Coordinates of N, CA and C in Angstrom, one line a residue:
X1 N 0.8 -1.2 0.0 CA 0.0 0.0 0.0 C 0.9 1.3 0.0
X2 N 1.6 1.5 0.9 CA 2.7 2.3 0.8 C 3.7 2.6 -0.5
X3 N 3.9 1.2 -1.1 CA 4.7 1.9 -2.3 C 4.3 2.7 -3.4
X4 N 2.4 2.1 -3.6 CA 1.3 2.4 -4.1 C 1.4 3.9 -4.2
X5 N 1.3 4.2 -2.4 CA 1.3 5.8 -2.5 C 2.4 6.6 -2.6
X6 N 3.3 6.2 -2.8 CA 4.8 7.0 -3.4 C 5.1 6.7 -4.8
X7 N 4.4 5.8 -5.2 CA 4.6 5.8 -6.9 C 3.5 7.1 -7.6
X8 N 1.9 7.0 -6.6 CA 1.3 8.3 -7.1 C 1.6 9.8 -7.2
X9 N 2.4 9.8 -6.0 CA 2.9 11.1 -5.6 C 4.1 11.4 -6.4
X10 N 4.5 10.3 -6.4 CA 6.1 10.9 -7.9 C 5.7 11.1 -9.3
X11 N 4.7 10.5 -9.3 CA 3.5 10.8 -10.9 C 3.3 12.6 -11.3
X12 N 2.1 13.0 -9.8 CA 1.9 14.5 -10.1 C 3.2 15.2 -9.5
X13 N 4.3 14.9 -9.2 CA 5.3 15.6 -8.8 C 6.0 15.8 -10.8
X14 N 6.0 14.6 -11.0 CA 6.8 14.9 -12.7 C 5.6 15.8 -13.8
X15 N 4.2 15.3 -13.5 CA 3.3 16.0 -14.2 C 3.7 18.0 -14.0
X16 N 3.9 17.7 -12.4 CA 3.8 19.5 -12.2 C 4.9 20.3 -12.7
X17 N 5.9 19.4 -13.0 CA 7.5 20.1 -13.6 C 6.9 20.1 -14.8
X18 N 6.6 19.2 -15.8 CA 6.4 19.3 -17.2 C 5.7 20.3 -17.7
X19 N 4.6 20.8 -16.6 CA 3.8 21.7 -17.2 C 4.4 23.1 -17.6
X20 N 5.4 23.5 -16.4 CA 6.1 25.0 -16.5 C 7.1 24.6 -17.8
X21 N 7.9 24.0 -17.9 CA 9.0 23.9 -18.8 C 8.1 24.0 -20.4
X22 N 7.1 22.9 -20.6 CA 6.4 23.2 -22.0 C 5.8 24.9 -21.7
X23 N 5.3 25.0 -21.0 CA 5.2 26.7 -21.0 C 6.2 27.7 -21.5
X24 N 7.1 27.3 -21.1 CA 8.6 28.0 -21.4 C 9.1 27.8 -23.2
X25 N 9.2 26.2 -23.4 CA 9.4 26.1 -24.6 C 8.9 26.7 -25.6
X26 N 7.1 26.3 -25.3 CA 6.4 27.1 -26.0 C 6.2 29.1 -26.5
X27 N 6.8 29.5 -25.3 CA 7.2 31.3 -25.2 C 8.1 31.3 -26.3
X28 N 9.2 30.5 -26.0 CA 10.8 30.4 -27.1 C 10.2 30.1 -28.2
X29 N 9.3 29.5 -28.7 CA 9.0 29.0 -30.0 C 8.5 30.4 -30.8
X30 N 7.2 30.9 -29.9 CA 7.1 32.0 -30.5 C 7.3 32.8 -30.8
X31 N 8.4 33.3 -29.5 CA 9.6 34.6 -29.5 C 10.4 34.1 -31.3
X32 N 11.1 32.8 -31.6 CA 11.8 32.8 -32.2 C 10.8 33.0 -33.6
X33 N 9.8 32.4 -34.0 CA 8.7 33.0 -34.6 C 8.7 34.4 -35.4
X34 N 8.6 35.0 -34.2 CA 8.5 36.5 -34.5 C 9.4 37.2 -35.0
X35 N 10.4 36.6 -34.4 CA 12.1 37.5 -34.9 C 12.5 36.9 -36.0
X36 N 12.1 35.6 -36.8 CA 12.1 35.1 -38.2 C 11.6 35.9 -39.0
X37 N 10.1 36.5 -38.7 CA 9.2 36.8 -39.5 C 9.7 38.4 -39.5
X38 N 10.4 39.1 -38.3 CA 10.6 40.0 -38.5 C 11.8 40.4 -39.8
X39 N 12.5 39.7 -39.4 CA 13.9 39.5 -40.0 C 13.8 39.4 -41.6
X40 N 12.6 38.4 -42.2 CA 12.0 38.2 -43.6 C 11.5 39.3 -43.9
X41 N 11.0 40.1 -43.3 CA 10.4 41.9 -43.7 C 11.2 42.7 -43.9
X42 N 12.2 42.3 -43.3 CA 13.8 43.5 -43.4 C 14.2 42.9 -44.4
X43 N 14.3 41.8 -44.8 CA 15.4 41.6 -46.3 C 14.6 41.9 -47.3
X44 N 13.4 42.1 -47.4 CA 12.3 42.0 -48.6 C 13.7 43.2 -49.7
X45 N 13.2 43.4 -50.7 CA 13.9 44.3 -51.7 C 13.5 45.4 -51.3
X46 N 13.8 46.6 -51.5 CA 13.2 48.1 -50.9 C 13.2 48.4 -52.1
X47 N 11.8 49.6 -52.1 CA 12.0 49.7 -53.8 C 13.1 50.6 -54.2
X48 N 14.1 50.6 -55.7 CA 14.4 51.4 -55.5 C 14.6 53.0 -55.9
X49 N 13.4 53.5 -56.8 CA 13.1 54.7 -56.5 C 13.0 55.4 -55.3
X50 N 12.5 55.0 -54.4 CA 12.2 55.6 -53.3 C 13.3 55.9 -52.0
X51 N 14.9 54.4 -52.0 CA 15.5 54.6 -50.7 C 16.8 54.8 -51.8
X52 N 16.9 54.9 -53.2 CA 18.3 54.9 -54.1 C 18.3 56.3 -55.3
X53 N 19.4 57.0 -55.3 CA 19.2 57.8 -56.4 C 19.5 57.0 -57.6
X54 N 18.5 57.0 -58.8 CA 18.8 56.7 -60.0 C 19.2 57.3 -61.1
X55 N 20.2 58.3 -60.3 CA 21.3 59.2 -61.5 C 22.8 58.7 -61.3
X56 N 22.9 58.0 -62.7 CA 24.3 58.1 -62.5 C 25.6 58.6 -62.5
X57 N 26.7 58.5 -61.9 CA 27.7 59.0 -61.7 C 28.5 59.8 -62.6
X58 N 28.1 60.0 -63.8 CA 27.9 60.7 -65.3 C 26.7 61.8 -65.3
X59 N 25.9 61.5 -65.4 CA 24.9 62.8 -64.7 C 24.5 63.3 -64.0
X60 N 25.2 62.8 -63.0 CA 25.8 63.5 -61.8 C 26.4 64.8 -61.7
X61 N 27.7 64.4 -62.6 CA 28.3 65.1 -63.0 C 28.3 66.2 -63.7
X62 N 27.4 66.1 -65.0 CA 26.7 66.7 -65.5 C 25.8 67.3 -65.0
X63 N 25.2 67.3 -64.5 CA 24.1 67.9 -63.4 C 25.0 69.2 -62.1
X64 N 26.1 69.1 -61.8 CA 26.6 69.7 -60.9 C 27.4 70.9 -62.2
X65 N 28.1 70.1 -63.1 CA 28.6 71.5 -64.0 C 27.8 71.9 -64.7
X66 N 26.5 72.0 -65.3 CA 25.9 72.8 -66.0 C 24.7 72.5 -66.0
X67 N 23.8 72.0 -64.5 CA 22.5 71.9 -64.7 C 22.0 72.3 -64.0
X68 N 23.1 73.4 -63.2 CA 22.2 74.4 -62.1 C 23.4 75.6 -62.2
X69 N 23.3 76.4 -63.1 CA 24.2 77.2 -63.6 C 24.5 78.8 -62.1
X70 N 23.7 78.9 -61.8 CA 23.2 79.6 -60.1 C 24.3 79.0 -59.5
X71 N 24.0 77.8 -59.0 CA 24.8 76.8 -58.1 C 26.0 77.1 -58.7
X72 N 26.9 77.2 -59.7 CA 28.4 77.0 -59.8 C 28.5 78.2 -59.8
X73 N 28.2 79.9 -60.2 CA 28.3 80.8 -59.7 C 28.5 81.2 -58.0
X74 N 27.2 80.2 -57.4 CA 27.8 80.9 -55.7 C 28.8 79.8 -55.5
X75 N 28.7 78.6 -56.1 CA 30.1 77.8 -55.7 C 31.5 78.6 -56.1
X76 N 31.4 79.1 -57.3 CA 32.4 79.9 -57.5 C 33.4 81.1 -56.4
X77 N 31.7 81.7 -56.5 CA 32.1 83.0 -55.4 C 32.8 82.1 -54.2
X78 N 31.8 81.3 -53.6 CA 32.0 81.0 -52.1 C 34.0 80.6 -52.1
X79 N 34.0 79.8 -53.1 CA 35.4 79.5 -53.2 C 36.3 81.1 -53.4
X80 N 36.0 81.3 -53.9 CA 37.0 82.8 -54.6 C 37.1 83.6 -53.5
X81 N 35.7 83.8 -52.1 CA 36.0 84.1 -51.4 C 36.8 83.8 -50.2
X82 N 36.7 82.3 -50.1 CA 37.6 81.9 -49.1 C 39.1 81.9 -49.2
X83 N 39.6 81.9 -50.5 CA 40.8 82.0 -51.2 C 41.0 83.5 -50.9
X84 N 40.4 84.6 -51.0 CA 40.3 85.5 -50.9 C 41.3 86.2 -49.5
X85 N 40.0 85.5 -48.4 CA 40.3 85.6 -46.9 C 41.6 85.1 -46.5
X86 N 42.0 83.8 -47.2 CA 42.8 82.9 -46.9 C 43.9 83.9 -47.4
X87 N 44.3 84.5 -48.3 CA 45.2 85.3 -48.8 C 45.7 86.6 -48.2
X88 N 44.1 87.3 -47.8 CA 44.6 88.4 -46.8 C 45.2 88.0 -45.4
X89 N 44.8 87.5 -45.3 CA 45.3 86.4 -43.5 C 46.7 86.3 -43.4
X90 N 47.1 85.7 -44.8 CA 48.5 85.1 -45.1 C 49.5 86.8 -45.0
X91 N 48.7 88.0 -45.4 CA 49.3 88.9 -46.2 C 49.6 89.4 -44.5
X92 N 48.3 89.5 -43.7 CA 48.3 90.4 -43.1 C 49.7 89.9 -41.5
X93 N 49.6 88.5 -41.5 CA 50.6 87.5 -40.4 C 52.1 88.0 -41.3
X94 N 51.8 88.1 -42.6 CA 53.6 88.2 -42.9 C 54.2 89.8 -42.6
X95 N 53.1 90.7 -42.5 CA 53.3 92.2 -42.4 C 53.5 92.0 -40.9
X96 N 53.1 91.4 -40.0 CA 53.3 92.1 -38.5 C 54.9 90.8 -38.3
X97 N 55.0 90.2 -39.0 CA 56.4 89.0 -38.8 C 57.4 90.2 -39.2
X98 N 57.6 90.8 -40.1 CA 58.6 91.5 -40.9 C 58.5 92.8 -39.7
X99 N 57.7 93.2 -39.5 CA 57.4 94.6 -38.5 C 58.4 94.1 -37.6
X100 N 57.8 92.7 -37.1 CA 58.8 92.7 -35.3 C 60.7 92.9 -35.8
X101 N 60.6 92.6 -37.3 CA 62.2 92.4 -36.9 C 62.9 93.7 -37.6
X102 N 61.8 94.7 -37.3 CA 62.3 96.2 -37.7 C 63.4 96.7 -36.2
X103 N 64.2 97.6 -36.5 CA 64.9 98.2 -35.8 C 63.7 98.7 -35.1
X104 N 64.3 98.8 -33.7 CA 63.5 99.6 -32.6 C 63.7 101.4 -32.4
X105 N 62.8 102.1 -32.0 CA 62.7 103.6 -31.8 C 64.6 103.9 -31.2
X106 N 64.6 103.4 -30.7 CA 66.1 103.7 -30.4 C 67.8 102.9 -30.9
X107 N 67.0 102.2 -31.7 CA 68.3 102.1 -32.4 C 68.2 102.9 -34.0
X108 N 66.8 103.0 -34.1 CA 66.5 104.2 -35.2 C 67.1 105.5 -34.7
X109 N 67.1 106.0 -34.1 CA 68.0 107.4 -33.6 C 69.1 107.3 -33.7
X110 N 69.9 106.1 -33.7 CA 71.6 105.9 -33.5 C 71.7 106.3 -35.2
X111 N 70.8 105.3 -36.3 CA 70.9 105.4 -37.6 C 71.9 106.6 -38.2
X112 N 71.9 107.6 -37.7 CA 72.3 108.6 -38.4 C 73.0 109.9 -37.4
X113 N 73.7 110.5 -37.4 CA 74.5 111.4 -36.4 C 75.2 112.6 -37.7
X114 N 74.6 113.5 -36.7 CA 75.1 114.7 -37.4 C 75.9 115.4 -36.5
X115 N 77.1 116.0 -37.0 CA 78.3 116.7 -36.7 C 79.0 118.0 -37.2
X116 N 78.8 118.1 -36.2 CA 79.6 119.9 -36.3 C 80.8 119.7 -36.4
X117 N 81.7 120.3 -37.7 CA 83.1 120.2 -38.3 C 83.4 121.5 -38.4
X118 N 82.8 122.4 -37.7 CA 83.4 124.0 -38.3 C 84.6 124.4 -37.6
X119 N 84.7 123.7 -36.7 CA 85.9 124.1 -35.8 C 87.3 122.9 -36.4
X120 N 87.2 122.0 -36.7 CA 88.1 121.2 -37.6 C 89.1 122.3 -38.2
X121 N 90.2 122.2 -37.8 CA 91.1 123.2 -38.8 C 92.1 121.9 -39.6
X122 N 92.5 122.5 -41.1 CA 92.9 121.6 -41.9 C 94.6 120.8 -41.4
X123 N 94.5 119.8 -41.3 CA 95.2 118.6 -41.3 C 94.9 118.2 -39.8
X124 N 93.8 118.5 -38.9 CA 93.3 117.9 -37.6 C 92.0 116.8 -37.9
X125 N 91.7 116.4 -37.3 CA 90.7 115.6 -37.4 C 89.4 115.3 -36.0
X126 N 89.0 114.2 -35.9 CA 87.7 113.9 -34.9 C 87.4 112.7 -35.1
X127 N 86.9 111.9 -33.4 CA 86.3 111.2 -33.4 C 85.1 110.7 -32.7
X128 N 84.4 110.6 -33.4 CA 82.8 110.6 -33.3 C 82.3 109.1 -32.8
X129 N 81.6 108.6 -32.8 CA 80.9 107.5 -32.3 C 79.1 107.4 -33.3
X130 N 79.6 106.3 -33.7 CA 78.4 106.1 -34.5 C 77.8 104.5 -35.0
X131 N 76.5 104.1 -34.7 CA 76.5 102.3 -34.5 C 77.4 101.9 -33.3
X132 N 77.7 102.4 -32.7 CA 78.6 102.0 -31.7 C 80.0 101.5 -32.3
X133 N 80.1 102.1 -33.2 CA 81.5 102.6 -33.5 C 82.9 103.5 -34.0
X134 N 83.8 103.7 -33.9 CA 84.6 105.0 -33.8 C 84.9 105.4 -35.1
X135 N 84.5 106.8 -35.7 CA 84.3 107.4 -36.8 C 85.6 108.3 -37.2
X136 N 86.1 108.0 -38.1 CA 87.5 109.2 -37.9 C 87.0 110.5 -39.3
X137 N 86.9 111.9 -38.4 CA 86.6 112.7 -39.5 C 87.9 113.0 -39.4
X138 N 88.6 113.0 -40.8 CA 89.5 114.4 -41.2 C 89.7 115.3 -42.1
X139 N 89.9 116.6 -41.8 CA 89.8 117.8 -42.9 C 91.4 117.9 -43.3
X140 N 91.6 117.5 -44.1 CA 92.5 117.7 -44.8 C 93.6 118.4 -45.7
X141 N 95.1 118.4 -45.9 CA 95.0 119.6 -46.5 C 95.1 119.6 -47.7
X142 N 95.8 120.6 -48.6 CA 96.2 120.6 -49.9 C 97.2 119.3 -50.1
X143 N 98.6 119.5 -49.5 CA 99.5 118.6 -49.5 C 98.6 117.5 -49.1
X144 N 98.2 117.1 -48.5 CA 97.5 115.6 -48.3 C 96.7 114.8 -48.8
X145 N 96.1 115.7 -49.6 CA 95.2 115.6 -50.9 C 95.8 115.5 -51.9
X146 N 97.0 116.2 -52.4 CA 98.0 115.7 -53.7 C 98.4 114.5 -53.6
X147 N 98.8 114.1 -52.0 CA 99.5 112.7 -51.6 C 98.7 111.8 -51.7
X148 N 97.4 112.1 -51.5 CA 96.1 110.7 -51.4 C 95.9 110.5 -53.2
X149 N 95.9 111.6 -53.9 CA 95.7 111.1 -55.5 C 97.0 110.5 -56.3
X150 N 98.5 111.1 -55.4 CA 99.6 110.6 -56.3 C 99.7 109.7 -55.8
X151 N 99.4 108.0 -55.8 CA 99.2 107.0 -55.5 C 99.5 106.1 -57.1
X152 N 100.2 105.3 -56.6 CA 100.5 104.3 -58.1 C 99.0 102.9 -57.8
X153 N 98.1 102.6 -58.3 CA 96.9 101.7 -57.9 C 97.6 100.3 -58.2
X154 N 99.0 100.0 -58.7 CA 98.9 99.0 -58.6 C 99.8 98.4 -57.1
X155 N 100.5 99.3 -56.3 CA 100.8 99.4 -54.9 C 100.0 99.4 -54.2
X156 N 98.7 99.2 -54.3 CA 97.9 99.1 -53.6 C 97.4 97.8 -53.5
X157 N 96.5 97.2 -52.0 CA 96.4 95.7 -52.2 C 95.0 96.1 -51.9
X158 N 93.7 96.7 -51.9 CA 93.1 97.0 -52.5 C 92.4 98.5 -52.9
X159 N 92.9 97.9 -54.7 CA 92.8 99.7 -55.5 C 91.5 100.1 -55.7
X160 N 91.7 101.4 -54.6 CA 90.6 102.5 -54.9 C 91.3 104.0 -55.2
X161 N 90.9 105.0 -55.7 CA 91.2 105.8 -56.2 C 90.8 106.7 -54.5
X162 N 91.2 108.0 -54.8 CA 90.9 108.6 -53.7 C 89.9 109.2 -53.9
X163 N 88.8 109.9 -55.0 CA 87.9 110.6 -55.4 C 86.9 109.5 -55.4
X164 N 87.4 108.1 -55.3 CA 86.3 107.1 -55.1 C 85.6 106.8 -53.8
X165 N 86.8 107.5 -52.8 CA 86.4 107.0 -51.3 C 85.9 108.4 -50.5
X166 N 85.9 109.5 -51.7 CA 85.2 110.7 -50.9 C 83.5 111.1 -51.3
X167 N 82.8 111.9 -50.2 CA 81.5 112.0 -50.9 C 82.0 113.9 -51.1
X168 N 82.2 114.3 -52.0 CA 81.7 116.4 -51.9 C 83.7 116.8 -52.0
X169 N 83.2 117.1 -51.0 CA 84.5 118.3 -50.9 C 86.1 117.4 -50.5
X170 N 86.9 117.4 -51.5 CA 88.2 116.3 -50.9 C 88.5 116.4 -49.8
X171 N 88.6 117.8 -49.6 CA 89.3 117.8 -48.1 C 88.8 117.4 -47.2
X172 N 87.6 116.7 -47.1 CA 87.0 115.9 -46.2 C 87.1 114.2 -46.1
X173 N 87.7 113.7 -45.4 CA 87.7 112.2 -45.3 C 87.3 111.8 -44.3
X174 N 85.7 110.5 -44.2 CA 85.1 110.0 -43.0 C 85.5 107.8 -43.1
X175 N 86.2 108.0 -42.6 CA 86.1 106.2 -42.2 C 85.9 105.8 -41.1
X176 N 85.6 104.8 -41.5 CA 85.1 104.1 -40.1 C 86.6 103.7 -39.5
X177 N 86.6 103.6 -38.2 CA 88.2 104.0 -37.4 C 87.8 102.2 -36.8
X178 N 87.9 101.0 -37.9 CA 87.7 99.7 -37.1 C 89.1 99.0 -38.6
X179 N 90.1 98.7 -37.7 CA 91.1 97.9 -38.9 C 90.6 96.6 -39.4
X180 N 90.7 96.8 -40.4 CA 89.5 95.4 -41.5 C 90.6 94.3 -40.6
X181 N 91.5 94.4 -40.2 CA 92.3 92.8 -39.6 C 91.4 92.2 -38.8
X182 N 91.3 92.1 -37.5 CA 90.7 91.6 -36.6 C 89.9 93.0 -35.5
X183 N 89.5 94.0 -36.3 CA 88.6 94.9 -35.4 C 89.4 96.1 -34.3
X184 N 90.5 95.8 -34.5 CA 91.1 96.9 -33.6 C 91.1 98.3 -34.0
X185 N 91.1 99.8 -33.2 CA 91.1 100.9 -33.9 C 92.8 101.6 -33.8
X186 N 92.9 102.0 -34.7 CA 94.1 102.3 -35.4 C 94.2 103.7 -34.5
X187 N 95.7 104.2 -34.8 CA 95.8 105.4 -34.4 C 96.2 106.7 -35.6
X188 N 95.6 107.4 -35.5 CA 96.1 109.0 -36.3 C 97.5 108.9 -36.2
X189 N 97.6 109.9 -37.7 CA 98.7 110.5 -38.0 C 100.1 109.5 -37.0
X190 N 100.0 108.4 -37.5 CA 100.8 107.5 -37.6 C 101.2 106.5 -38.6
X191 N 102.5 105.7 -38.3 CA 102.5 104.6 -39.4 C 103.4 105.4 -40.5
X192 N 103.9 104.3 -41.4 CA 104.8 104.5 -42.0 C 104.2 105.4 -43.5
X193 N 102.8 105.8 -43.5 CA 102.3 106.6 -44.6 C 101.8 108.0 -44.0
X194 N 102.0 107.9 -42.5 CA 101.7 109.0 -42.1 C 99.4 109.3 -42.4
X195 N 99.1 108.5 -42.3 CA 97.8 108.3 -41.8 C 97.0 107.4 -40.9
X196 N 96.9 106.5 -40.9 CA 96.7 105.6 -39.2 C 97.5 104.4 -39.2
X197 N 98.0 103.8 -38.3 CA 98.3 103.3 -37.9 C 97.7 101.7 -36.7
X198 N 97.7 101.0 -37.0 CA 96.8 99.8 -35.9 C 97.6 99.0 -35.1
X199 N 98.5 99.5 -34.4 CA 99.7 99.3 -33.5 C 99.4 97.3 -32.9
X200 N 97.9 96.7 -32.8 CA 97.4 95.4 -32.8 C 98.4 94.2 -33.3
X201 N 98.5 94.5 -34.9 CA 99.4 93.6 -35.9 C 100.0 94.4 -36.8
X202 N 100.0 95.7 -36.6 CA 101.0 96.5 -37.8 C 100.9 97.2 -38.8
X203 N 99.1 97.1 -39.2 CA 98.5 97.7 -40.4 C 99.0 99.1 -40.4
X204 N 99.1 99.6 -41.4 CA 99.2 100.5 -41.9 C 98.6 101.6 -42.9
X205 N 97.9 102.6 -43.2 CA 96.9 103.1 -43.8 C 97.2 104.3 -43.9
X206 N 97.1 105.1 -45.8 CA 97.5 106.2 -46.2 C 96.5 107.2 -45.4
X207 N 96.9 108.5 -46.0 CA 96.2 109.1 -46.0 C 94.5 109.1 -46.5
X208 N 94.2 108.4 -46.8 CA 92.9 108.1 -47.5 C 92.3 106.9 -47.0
X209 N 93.0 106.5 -46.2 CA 92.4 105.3 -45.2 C 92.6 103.9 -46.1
X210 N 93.6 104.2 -47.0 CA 93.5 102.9 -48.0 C 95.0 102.1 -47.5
X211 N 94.8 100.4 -46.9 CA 96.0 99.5 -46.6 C 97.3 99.6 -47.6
X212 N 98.1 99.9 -46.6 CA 99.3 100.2 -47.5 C 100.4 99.2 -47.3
X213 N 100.6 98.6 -45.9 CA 101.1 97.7 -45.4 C 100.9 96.6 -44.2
X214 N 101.2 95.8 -44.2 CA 100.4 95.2 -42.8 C 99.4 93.8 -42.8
X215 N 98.9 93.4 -42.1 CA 97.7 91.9 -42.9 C 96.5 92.2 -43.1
X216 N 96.3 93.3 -42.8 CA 94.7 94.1 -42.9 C 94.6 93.5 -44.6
X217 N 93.5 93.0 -45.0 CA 93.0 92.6 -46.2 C 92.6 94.2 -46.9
X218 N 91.7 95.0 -47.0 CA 91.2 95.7 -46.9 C 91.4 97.0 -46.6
X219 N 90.8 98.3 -47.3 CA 90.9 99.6 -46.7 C 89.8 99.6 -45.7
X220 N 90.2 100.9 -45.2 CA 88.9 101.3 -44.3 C 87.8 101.5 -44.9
X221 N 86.8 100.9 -44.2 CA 84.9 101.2 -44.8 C 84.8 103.0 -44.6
X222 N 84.3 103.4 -45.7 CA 83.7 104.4 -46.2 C 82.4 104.5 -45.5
X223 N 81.7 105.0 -44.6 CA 80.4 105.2 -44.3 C 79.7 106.2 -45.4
X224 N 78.2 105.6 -45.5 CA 77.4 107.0 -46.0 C 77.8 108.4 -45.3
X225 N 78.1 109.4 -45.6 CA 77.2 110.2 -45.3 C 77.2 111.6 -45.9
X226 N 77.0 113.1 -45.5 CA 76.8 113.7 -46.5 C 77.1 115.3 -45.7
X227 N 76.8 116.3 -46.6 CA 77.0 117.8 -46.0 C 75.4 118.5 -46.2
X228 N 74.7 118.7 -45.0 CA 73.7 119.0 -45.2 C 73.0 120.6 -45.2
X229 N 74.5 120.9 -44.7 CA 74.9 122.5 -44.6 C 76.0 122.8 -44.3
X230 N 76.7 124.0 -44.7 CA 78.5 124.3 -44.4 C 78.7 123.9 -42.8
X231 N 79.4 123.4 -42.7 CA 80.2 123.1 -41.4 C 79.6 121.9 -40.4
X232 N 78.6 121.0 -41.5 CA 77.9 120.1 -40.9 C 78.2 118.7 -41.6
X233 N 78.5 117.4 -40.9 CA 78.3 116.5 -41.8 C 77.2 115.5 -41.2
X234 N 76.3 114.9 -41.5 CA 75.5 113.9 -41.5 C 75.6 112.6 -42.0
X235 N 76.3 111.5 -40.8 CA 76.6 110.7 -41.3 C 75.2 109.4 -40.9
X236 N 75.3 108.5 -42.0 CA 73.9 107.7 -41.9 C 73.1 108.1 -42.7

């Protein structure tokens, strides 16, 4: 009797599990159902006038250069303008680059120095300061002036004439007072030509500031400058 009643009880014990599981299966069946059937709607063909342009890549083309003649005008402008901008931009960055590497308000002032020579009596000289470096004015005389043009140019190591290394009036001679050797300043009315002397390595320089002897490559630099009125020179 007893086994009786544990064979029945194990009966609706497996009946009551079967029931939820086919429940279950059954949900999955139709879940997967749905997502088939969804899935077969999505691949259908789409028409294609409606989700594809039917112009091709030829009249396309054609269509963009000459089938909306408006449209390549403002495309034109719009372009022409941006090239435009793009170019002032460029213009306006390279004007303020070049500005910064202008000389400043005060090295603009040094540019140029003007000098009072009226007191200069002939065969004396001066020295001035100009760029931050030593300027030799000399007024010169007759005799010194005969001596600076009777010059043979091939004694010279390099030939300048003397009417080539003056600006105006002969009697006036301005060099820069820096020996082309290695930068040292020479001395006046010395030296074996009797015009400067660079006591450093030995150079030597006529009366016209032109190397006569010595390692100096070079005569003395000629600066700009000019007579802007009697007894004035402006050099710079």
């Amino acid at each position: 009797m007893s086994m009786a009643l544990l064979r029945l009880s194990a009966a609706r014990s497996s009946r009551s599990l079967v029931t939820p599981l086919g429940g279950l299966l059954t949900r999955a069946q139709s879940t997967a159902v749905t997502t088939t059937s969804k899935a077969t709607e999505n691949s259908l063909p789409l028409p294609h006038e409606k989700y594809t342009d039917s112009m091709s890549w030829e009249k396309h083309q054609e269509y963009i250069r000459h089938g909306e003649p408006n449209m390549r005008t403002y495309n034109y402008m719009l372009m022409g303008g941006a090239r435009l901008m793009g170019a002032s931009a460029s213009r306006l960055l390279l004007i303020k680059f070049l500005a910064q590497m202008n000389p400043s308000a005060d090295v603009l002032a040094l540019a140029s120095v003007e000098v009072d020579v009226s007191n200069v009596q002939p065969g004396k000289g001066m020295t001035i300061k100009w760029r931050g470096k030593p300027v030799f004015v000399r007024r010169r005389t007759e005799e010194e002036v005969a001596r600076a043009n009777n010059c043979n140019m091939s004694d010279l190591r390099d030939p300048q004439t003397d009417a080539d290394r003056i600006r105006g009036d002969a009697e006036w001679l301005v060099v820069l007072g820096v020996c082309t050797h290695l930068g040292c300043v020479p001395i006046a009315d010395a030296g074996d030509y009797q015009g400067w002397f660079c006591p450093c390595h030995g150079s030597h320089y006529d009366i016209s500031g032109r190397i006569r002897k010595g390692p100096a490559p070079y005569n003395l630099e000629v600066p700009p400058y000019s007579f802007p009125e009697e007894g004035k020179i402006l050099i710079g």
